[in-house]
């Protein structure tokens, strides 16, 4: 176990931090999607996907 933490400690901390941010953002939007923060984040995500899809090349 000690060897695993020595080898992959940084990666594990990064993964836990990213998951924590995702949980916090989801909790804020999920609990009150009509708040200013919830609306702003929803708009940000929608605009991101709209711009990403408009630049996509479909074969």
Short mmCIF file of N, CA, C and O in Angstrom, two decimals:
data_model
loop_
_atom_site.label_atom_id
_atom_site.label_comp_id
_atom_site.label_asym_id
_atom_site.label_seq_id
_atom_site.Cartn_x
_atom_site.Cartn_y
_atom_site.Cartn_z
N UNK A 1 0.83 -1.18 0.00
CA UNK A 1 0.00 0.00 0.00
C UNK A 1 0.87 1.25 0.00
O UNK A 1 0.58 2.20 -0.71
N UNK A 2 1.94 1.22 0.78
CA UNK A 2 2.85 2.35 0.85
C UNK A 2 3.49 2.62 -0.50
O UNK A 2 3.63 3.76 -0.92
N UNK A 3 3.83 1.54 -1.19
CA UNK A 3 4.44 1.68 -2.52
C UNK A 3 3.47 2.29 -3.52
O UNK A 3 3.85 3.09 -4.37
N UNK A 4 2.21 1.91 -3.41
CA UNK A 4 1.19 2.45 -4.31
C UNK A 4 1.06 3.96 -4.10
O UNK A 4 1.01 4.73 -5.06
N UNK A 5 1.01 4.40 -2.84
CA UNK A 5 0.89 5.82 -2.57
C UNK A 5 2.14 6.58 -2.99
O UNK A 5 2.05 7.72 -3.45
N UNK A 6 3.30 5.98 -2.84
CA UNK A 6 4.52 6.64 -3.28
C UNK A 6 4.55 6.79 -4.80
O UNK A 6 4.97 7.80 -5.33
N UNK A 7 4.08 5.78 -5.50
CA UNK A 7 4.11 5.78 -6.97
C UNK A 7 3.00 6.64 -7.57
O UNK A 7 3.22 7.38 -8.50
N UNK A 8 1.78 6.51 -7.03
CA UNK A 8 0.61 7.14 -7.64
C UNK A 8 -0.04 8.20 -6.76
O UNK A 8 -1.17 8.60 -7.02
N UNK A 9 0.64 8.67 -5.76
CA UNK A 9 0.07 9.63 -4.81
C UNK A 9 -0.42 10.90 -5.48
O UNK A 9 -1.53 11.38 -5.21
N UNK A 10 0.40 11.48 -6.35
CA UNK A 10 0.01 12.71 -7.03
C UNK A 10 -1.20 12.54 -7.91
O UNK A 10 -2.10 13.39 -7.94
N UNK A 11 -1.26 11.44 -8.62
CA UNK A 11 -2.39 11.15 -9.49
C UNK A 11 -3.65 10.96 -8.67
O UNK A 11 -4.73 11.47 -9.02
N UNK A 12 -3.55 10.23 -7.57
CA UNK A 12 -4.72 9.99 -6.71
C UNK A 12 -5.26 11.30 -6.14
O UNK A 12 -6.48 11.52 -6.11
N UNK A 13 -4.37 12.18 -5.71
CA UNK A 13 -4.80 13.47 -5.17
C UNK A 13 -5.48 14.29 -6.24
O UNK A 13 -6.51 14.93 -6.00
N UNK A 14 -4.95 14.28 -7.46
CA UNK A 14 -5.55 15.01 -8.57
C UNK A 14 -6.94 14.49 -8.88
O UNK A 14 -7.89 15.27 -9.06
N UNK A 15 -7.10 13.18 -8.93
CA UNK A 15 -8.40 12.59 -9.22
C UNK A 15 -9.41 12.94 -8.13
O UNK A 15 -10.55 13.31 -8.43
N UNK A 16 -9.01 12.86 -6.89
CA UNK A 16 -9.91 13.19 -5.79
C UNK A 16 -10.31 14.66 -5.86
O UNK A 16 -11.48 15.02 -5.65
N UNK A 17 -9.37 15.55 -6.18
CA UNK A 17 -9.67 16.97 -6.27
C UNK A 17 -10.66 17.25 -7.40
O UNK A 17 -11.62 18.01 -7.23
N UNK A 18 -10.46 16.63 -8.56
CA UNK A 18 -11.37 16.84 -9.70
C UNK A 18 -12.76 16.32 -9.36
O UNK A 18 -13.76 16.98 -9.64
N UNK A 19 -12.84 15.14 -8.77
CA UNK A 19 -14.13 14.59 -8.38
C UNK A 19 -14.83 15.47 -7.35
O UNK A 19 -16.05 15.65 -7.40
N UNK A 20 -14.07 16.04 -6.44
CA UNK A 20 -14.65 16.94 -5.43
C UNK A 20 -15.25 18.18 -6.08
O UNK A 20 -16.35 18.61 -5.71
N UNK A 21 -14.55 18.75 -7.05
CA UNK A 21 -15.07 19.92 -7.75
C UNK A 21 -16.35 19.57 -8.49
O UNK A 21 -17.33 20.32 -8.47
N UNK A 22 -16.37 18.42 -9.15
CA UNK A 22 -17.56 17.98 -9.87
C UNK A 22 -18.73 17.81 -8.92
O UNK A 22 -19.86 18.23 -9.21
N UNK A 23 -18.50 17.22 -7.77
CA UNK A 23 -19.57 17.01 -6.79
C UNK A 23 -20.10 18.35 -6.27
O UNK A 23 -21.31 18.54 -6.15
N UNK A 24 -19.23 19.28 -5.99
CA UNK A 24 -19.65 20.58 -5.48
C UNK A 24 -20.47 21.32 -6.54
O UNK A 24 -21.54 21.87 -6.25
N UNK A 25 -20.00 21.34 -7.78
CA UNK A 25 -20.73 22.02 -8.85
C UNK A 25 -22.08 21.37 -9.06
O UNK A 25 -23.11 22.05 -9.21
N UNK A 26 -22.12 20.05 -9.07
CA UNK A 26 -23.38 19.34 -9.24
C UNK A 26 -24.34 19.63 -8.09
O UNK A 26 -25.54 19.81 -8.31
N UNK A 27 -23.83 19.70 -6.89
CA UNK A 27 -24.68 19.98 -5.73
C UNK A 27 -25.25 21.39 -5.81
O UNK A 27 -26.42 21.61 -5.50
N UNK A 28 -24.45 22.35 -6.26
CA UNK A 28 -24.93 23.74 -6.35
C UNK A 28 -26.01 23.84 -7.41
O UNK A 28 -27.05 24.45 -7.19
N UNK A 29 -25.79 23.24 -8.56
CA UNK A 29 -26.77 23.32 -9.64
C UNK A 29 -27.98 22.45 -9.32
O UNK A 29 -29.11 22.85 -9.57
N UNK A 30 -27.75 21.27 -8.78
CA UNK A 30 -28.85 20.37 -8.48
C UNK A 30 -29.77 20.87 -7.39
O UNK A 30 -30.98 20.66 -7.44
N UNK A 31 -29.22 21.54 -6.41
CA UNK A 31 -30.04 22.01 -5.29
C UNK A 31 -30.85 23.26 -5.64
O UNK A 31 -31.95 23.43 -5.17
N UNK A 32 -30.26 24.11 -6.48
CA UNK A 32 -30.97 25.35 -6.82
C UNK A 32 -30.56 25.80 -8.21
O UNK A 32 -29.71 26.68 -8.38
N UNK A 33 -31.15 25.20 -9.22
CA UNK A 33 -30.84 25.53 -10.60
C UNK A 33 -31.35 26.88 -11.02
O UNK A 33 -30.96 27.40 -12.06
N UNK A 34 -32.22 27.48 -10.23
CA UNK A 34 -32.76 28.79 -10.58
C UNK A 34 -31.95 29.93 -9.98
O UNK A 34 -32.26 31.10 -10.21
N UNK A 35 -30.92 29.62 -9.21
CA UNK A 35 -30.10 30.68 -8.63
C UNK A 35 -29.22 31.31 -9.70
O UNK A 35 -29.07 30.79 -10.81
N UNK A 36 -28.61 32.43 -9.38
CA UNK A 36 -27.76 33.13 -10.34
C UNK A 36 -26.57 32.26 -10.74
O UNK A 36 -26.19 32.20 -11.91
N UNK A 37 -25.98 31.57 -9.78
CA UNK A 37 -24.84 30.71 -10.07
C UNK A 37 -25.27 29.53 -10.93
O UNK A 37 -24.59 29.16 -11.89
N UNK A 38 -26.40 28.94 -10.59
CA UNK A 38 -26.91 27.81 -11.37
C UNK A 38 -27.21 28.19 -12.80
O UNK A 38 -26.84 27.47 -13.73
N UNK A 39 -27.85 29.33 -13.01
CA UNK A 39 -28.16 29.80 -14.36
C UNK A 39 -26.89 30.11 -15.14
O UNK A 39 -26.76 29.77 -16.32
N UNK A 40 -25.94 30.79 -14.50
CA UNK A 40 -24.70 31.14 -15.17
C UNK A 40 -23.93 29.90 -15.59
O UNK A 40 -23.40 29.83 -16.70
N UNK A 41 -23.86 28.92 -14.71
CA UNK A 41 -23.13 27.70 -15.05
C UNK A 41 -23.84 26.93 -16.15
O UNK A 41 -23.20 26.42 -17.07
N UNK A 42 -25.16 26.87 -16.11
CA UNK A 42 -25.91 26.19 -17.16
C UNK A 42 -25.70 26.88 -18.50
O UNK A 42 -25.51 26.22 -19.52
N UNK A 43 -25.74 28.21 -18.51
CA UNK A 43 -25.49 28.95 -19.74
C UNK A 43 -24.08 28.70 -20.27
O UNK A 43 -23.87 28.58 -21.47
N UNK A 44 -23.12 28.65 -19.37
CA UNK A 44 -21.74 28.40 -19.76
C UNK A 44 -21.60 27.04 -20.44
O UNK A 44 -20.98 26.92 -21.50
N UNK A 45 -22.19 26.02 -19.85
CA UNK A 45 -22.13 24.67 -20.42
C UNK A 45 -22.84 24.63 -21.77
O UNK A 45 -22.33 24.05 -22.73
N UNK A 46 -24.02 25.25 -21.86
CA UNK A 46 -24.77 25.26 -23.13
C UNK A 46 -23.99 25.95 -24.23
O UNK A 46 -23.92 25.47 -25.36
N UNK A 47 -23.38 27.10 -23.92
CA UNK A 47 -22.60 27.83 -24.91
C UNK A 47 -21.38 27.03 -25.34
O UNK A 47 -21.01 27.03 -26.52
N UNK A 48 -20.75 26.35 -24.39
CA UNK A 48 -19.59 25.54 -24.73
C UNK A 48 -19.95 24.45 -25.73
O UNK A 48 -19.27 24.28 -26.74
N UNK A 49 -21.05 23.73 -25.45
CA UNK A 49 -21.44 22.65 -26.36
C UNK A 49 -21.92 23.19 -27.70
O UNK A 49 -21.68 22.58 -28.73
N UNK A 50 -22.57 24.34 -27.71
CA UNK A 50 -23.02 24.94 -28.97
C UNK A 50 -21.82 25.30 -29.84
O UNK A 50 -21.78 24.99 -31.03
N UNK A 51 -20.82 25.94 -29.24
CA UNK A 51 -19.63 26.32 -30.00
C UNK A 51 -18.81 25.10 -30.40
O UNK A 51 -18.26 25.05 -31.50
N UNK A 52 -18.75 24.11 -29.54
CA UNK A 52 -18.00 22.89 -29.87
C UNK A 52 -18.66 22.15 -31.02
O UNK A 52 -17.98 21.66 -31.92
N UNK A 53 -19.99 22.08 -31.02
CA UNK A 53 -20.70 21.40 -32.08
C UNK A 53 -20.67 22.17 -33.39
O UNK A 53 -20.67 21.58 -34.47
N UNK A 54 -20.63 23.49 -33.33
CA UNK A 54 -20.60 24.28 -34.56
C UNK A 54 -19.24 24.16 -35.27
O UNK A 54 -19.16 24.31 -36.47
N UNK A 55 -18.20 23.86 -34.51
CA UNK A 55 -16.87 23.70 -35.09
C UNK A 55 -16.54 22.27 -35.43
O UNK A 55 -15.47 21.99 -35.99
N UNK A 56 -17.43 21.36 -35.14
CA UNK A 56 -17.17 19.95 -35.39
C UNK A 56 -17.28 19.64 -36.88
O UNK A 56 -18.11 20.18 -37.59
N UNK A 57 -16.42 18.76 -37.33
CA UNK A 57 -16.45 18.30 -38.73
C UNK A 57 -17.13 16.96 -38.76
O UNK A 57 -16.70 16.00 -38.12
N UNK A 58 -18.23 16.89 -39.50
CA UNK A 58 -18.98 15.65 -39.58
C UNK A 58 -18.76 15.06 -40.96
O UNK A 58 -18.97 15.71 -41.98
N UNK A 59 -18.34 13.80 -41.01
CA UNK A 59 -18.09 13.11 -42.31
C UNK A 59 -19.25 12.25 -42.65
O UNK A 59 -19.84 11.59 -41.96
#
